[in-house]
C-alpha atoms as a printed R data frame, in Angstrom:
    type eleno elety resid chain resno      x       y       z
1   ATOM     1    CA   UNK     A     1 74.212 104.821 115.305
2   ATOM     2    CA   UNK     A     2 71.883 102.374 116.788
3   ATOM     3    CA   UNK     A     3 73.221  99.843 115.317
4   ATOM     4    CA   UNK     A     4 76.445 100.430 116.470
5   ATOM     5    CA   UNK     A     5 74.787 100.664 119.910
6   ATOM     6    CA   UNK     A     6 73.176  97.343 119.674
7   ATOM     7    CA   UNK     A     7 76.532  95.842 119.073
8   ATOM     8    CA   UNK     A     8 78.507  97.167 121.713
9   ATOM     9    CA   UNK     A     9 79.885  99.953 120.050
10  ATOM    10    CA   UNK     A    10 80.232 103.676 121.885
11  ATOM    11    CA   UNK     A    11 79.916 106.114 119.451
12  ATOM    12    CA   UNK     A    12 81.355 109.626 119.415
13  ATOM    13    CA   UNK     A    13 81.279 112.771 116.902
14  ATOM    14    CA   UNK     A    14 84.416 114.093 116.157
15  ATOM    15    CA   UNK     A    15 83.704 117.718 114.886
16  ATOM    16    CA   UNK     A    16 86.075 120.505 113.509
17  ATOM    17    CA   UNK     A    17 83.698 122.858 114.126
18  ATOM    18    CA   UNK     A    18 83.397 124.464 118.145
19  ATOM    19    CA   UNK     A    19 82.976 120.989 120.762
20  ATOM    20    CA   UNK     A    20 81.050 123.550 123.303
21  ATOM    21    CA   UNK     A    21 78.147 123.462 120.357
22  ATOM    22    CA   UNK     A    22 78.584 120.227 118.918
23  ATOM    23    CA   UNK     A    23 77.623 119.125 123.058
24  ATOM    24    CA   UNK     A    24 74.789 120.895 122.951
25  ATOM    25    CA   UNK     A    25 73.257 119.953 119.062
26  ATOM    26    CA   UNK     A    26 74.667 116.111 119.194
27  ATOM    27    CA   UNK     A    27 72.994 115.790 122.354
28  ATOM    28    CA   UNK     A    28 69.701 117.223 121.151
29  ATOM    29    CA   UNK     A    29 69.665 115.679 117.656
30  ATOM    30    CA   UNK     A    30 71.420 112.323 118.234
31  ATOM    31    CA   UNK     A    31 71.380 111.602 121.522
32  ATOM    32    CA   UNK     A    32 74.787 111.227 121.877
33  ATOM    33    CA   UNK     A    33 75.986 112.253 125.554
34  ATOM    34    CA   UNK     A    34 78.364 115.331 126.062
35  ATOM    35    CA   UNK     A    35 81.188 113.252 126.823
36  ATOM    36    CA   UNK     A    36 81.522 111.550 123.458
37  ATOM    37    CA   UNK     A    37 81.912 114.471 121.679
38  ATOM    38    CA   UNK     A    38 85.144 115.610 120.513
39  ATOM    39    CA   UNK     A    39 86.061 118.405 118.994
40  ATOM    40    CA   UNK     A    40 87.884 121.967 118.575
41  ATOM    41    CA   UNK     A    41 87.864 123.931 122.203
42  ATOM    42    CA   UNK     A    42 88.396 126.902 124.210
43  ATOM    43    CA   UNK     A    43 90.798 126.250 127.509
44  ATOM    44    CA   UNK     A    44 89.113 126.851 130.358
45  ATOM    45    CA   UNK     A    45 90.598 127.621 133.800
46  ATOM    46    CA   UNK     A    46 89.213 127.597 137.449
47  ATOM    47    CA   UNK     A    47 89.389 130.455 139.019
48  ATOM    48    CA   UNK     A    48 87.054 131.781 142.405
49  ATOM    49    CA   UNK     A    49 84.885 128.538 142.236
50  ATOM    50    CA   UNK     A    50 83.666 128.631 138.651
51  ATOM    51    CA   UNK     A    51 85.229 127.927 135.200
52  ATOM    52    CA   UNK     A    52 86.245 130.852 132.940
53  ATOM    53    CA   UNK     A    53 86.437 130.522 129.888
54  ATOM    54    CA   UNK     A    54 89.661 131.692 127.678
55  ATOM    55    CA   UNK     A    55 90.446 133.246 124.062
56  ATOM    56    CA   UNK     A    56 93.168 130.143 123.918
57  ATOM    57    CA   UNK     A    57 92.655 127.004 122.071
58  ATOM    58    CA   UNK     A    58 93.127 123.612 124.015
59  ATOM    59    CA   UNK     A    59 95.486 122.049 122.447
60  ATOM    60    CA   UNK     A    60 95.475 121.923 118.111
61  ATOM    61    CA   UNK     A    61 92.561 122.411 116.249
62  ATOM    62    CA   UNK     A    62 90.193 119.249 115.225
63  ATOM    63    CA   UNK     A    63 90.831 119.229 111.696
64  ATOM    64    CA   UNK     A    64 93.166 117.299 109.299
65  ATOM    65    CA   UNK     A    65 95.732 115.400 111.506
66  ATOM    66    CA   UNK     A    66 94.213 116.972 114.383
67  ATOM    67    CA   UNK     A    67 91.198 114.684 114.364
68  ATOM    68    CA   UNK     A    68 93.042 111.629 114.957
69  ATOM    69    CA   UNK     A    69 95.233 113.140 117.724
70  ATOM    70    CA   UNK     A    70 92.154 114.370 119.238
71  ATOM    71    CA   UNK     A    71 90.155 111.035 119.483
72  ATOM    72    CA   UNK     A    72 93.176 109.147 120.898
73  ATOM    73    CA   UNK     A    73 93.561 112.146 123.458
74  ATOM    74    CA   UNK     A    74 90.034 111.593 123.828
75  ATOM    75    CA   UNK     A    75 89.291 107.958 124.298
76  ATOM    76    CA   UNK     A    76 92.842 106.330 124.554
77  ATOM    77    CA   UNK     A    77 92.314 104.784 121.056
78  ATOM    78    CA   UNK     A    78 92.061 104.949 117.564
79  ATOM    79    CA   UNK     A    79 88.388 104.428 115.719
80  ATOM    80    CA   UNK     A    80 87.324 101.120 114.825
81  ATOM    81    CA   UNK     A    81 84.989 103.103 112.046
82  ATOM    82    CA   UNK     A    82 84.592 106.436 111.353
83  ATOM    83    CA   UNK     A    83 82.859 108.496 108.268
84  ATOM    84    CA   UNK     A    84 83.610 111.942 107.076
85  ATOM    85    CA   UNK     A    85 82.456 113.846 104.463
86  ATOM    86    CA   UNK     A    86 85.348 116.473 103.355
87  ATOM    87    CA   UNK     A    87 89.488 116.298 102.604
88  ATOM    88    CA   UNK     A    88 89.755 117.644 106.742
89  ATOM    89    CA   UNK     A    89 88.556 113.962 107.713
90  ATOM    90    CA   UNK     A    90 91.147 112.398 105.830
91  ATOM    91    CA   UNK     A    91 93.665 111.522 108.587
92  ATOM    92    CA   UNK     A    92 90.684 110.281 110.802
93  ATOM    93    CA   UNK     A    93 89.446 108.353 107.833
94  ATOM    94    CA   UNK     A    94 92.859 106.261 107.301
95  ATOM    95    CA   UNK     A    95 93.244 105.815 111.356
96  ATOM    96    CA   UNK     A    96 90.222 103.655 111.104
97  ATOM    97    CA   UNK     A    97 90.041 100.061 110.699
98  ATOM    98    CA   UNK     A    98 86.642 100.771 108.407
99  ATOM    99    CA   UNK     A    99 86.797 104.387 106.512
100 ATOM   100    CA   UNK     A   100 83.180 105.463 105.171
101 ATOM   101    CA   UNK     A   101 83.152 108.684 103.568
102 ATOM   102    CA   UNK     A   102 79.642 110.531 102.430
103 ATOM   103    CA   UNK     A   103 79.700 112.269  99.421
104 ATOM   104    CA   UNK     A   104 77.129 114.892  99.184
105 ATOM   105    CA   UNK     A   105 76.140 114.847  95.595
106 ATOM   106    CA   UNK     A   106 72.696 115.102  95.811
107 ATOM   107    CA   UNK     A   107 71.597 119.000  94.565
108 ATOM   108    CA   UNK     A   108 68.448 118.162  94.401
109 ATOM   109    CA   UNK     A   109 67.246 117.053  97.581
110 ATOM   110    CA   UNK     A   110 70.743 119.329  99.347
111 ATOM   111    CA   UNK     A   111 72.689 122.298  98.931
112 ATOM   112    CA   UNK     A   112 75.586 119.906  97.024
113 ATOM   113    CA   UNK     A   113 78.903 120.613  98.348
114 ATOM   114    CA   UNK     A   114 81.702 118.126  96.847
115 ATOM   115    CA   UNK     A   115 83.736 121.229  96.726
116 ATOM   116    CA   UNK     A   116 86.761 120.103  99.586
117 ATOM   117    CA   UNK     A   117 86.186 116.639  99.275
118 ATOM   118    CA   UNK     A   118 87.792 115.922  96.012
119 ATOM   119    CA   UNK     A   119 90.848 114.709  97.450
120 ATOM   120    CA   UNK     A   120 89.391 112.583 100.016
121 ATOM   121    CA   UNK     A   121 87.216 111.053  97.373
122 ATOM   122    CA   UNK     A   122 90.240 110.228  95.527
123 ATOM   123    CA   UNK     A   123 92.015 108.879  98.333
124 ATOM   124    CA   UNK     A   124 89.100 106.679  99.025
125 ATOM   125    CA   UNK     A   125 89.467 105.388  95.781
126 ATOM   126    CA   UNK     A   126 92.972 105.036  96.398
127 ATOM   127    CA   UNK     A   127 92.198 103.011  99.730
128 ATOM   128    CA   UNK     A   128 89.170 101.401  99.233
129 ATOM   129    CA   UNK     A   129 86.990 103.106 101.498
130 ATOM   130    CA   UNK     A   130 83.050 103.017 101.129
131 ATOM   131    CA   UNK     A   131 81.898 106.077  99.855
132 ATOM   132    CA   UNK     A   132 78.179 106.846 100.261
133 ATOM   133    CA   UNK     A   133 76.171 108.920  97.695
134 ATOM   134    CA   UNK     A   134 73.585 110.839  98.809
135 ATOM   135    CA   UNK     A   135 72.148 110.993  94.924
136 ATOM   136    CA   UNK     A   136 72.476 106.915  95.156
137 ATOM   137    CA   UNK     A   137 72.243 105.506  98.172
138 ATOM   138    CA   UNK     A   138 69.916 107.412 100.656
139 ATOM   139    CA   UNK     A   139 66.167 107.347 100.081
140 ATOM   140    CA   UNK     A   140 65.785 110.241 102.121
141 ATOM   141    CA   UNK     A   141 67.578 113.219 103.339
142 ATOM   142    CA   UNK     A   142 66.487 115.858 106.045
């Protein structure tokens, strides 16, 4: 990610899982603002001078196709890169100019889960994306 920062690049994370956390734990662990993060939500509506909260979703969930419809919603765009790591990312993987998808193979040094990613690591086959082994290619994993 700092990489991408040194070049120019804004990055954002583009969760399925709840955007009001993903704010708070991207923020904390990768120091990426509140306002790049993208993700499933609860609508909110303004009522007696504060925000409420509702049981509704805003708009589709932030999986599958969702993901891309959510970052163009988001940032008026489509990703010049993104990486994923499961068959949800799939859509957001091919609306990239660059797909990189991380396969977590590595059951020694992480709980392995390749279990709903073995069609997007066909499809990267298929397409050419990078895929990056944790077994292979990281010398260290937190």
């Amino acid at each position: 990610m700092r990489l991408l920062h040194a070049h120019g690049f804004r990055v954002f994370v583009c969760s399925g899982g709840g955007r009001d956390f993903m704010r708070v734990f991207a923020e904390e662990t990768w120091g990426i603002p509140k306002e790049n993060v993208i993700g499933s939500a609860a609508a909110y509506t303004y009522a007696d001078g504060r925000l409420v909260r509702s049981r509704e979703l805003l708009g589709s969930l932030d999986l599958g196709r969702g993901k891309p419809e959510h970052i163009f919603a988001h940032t008026g765009r489509l990703p010049v890169l993104a990486g994923g790591n499961a068959d949800v990312d799939i859509e957001m993987l091919q609306s990239a100019h660059f797909a990189l998808l991380v396969n977590h193979d590595d059951e020694q040094r992480e709980f392995s889960y390749t279990n709903g990613a073995e069609t997007s690591l066909a499809k990267a086959a298929e397409l050419g994306w990078t895929v990056v082994s944790m077994k292979n290619d990281w010398t260290t994993v937190f």
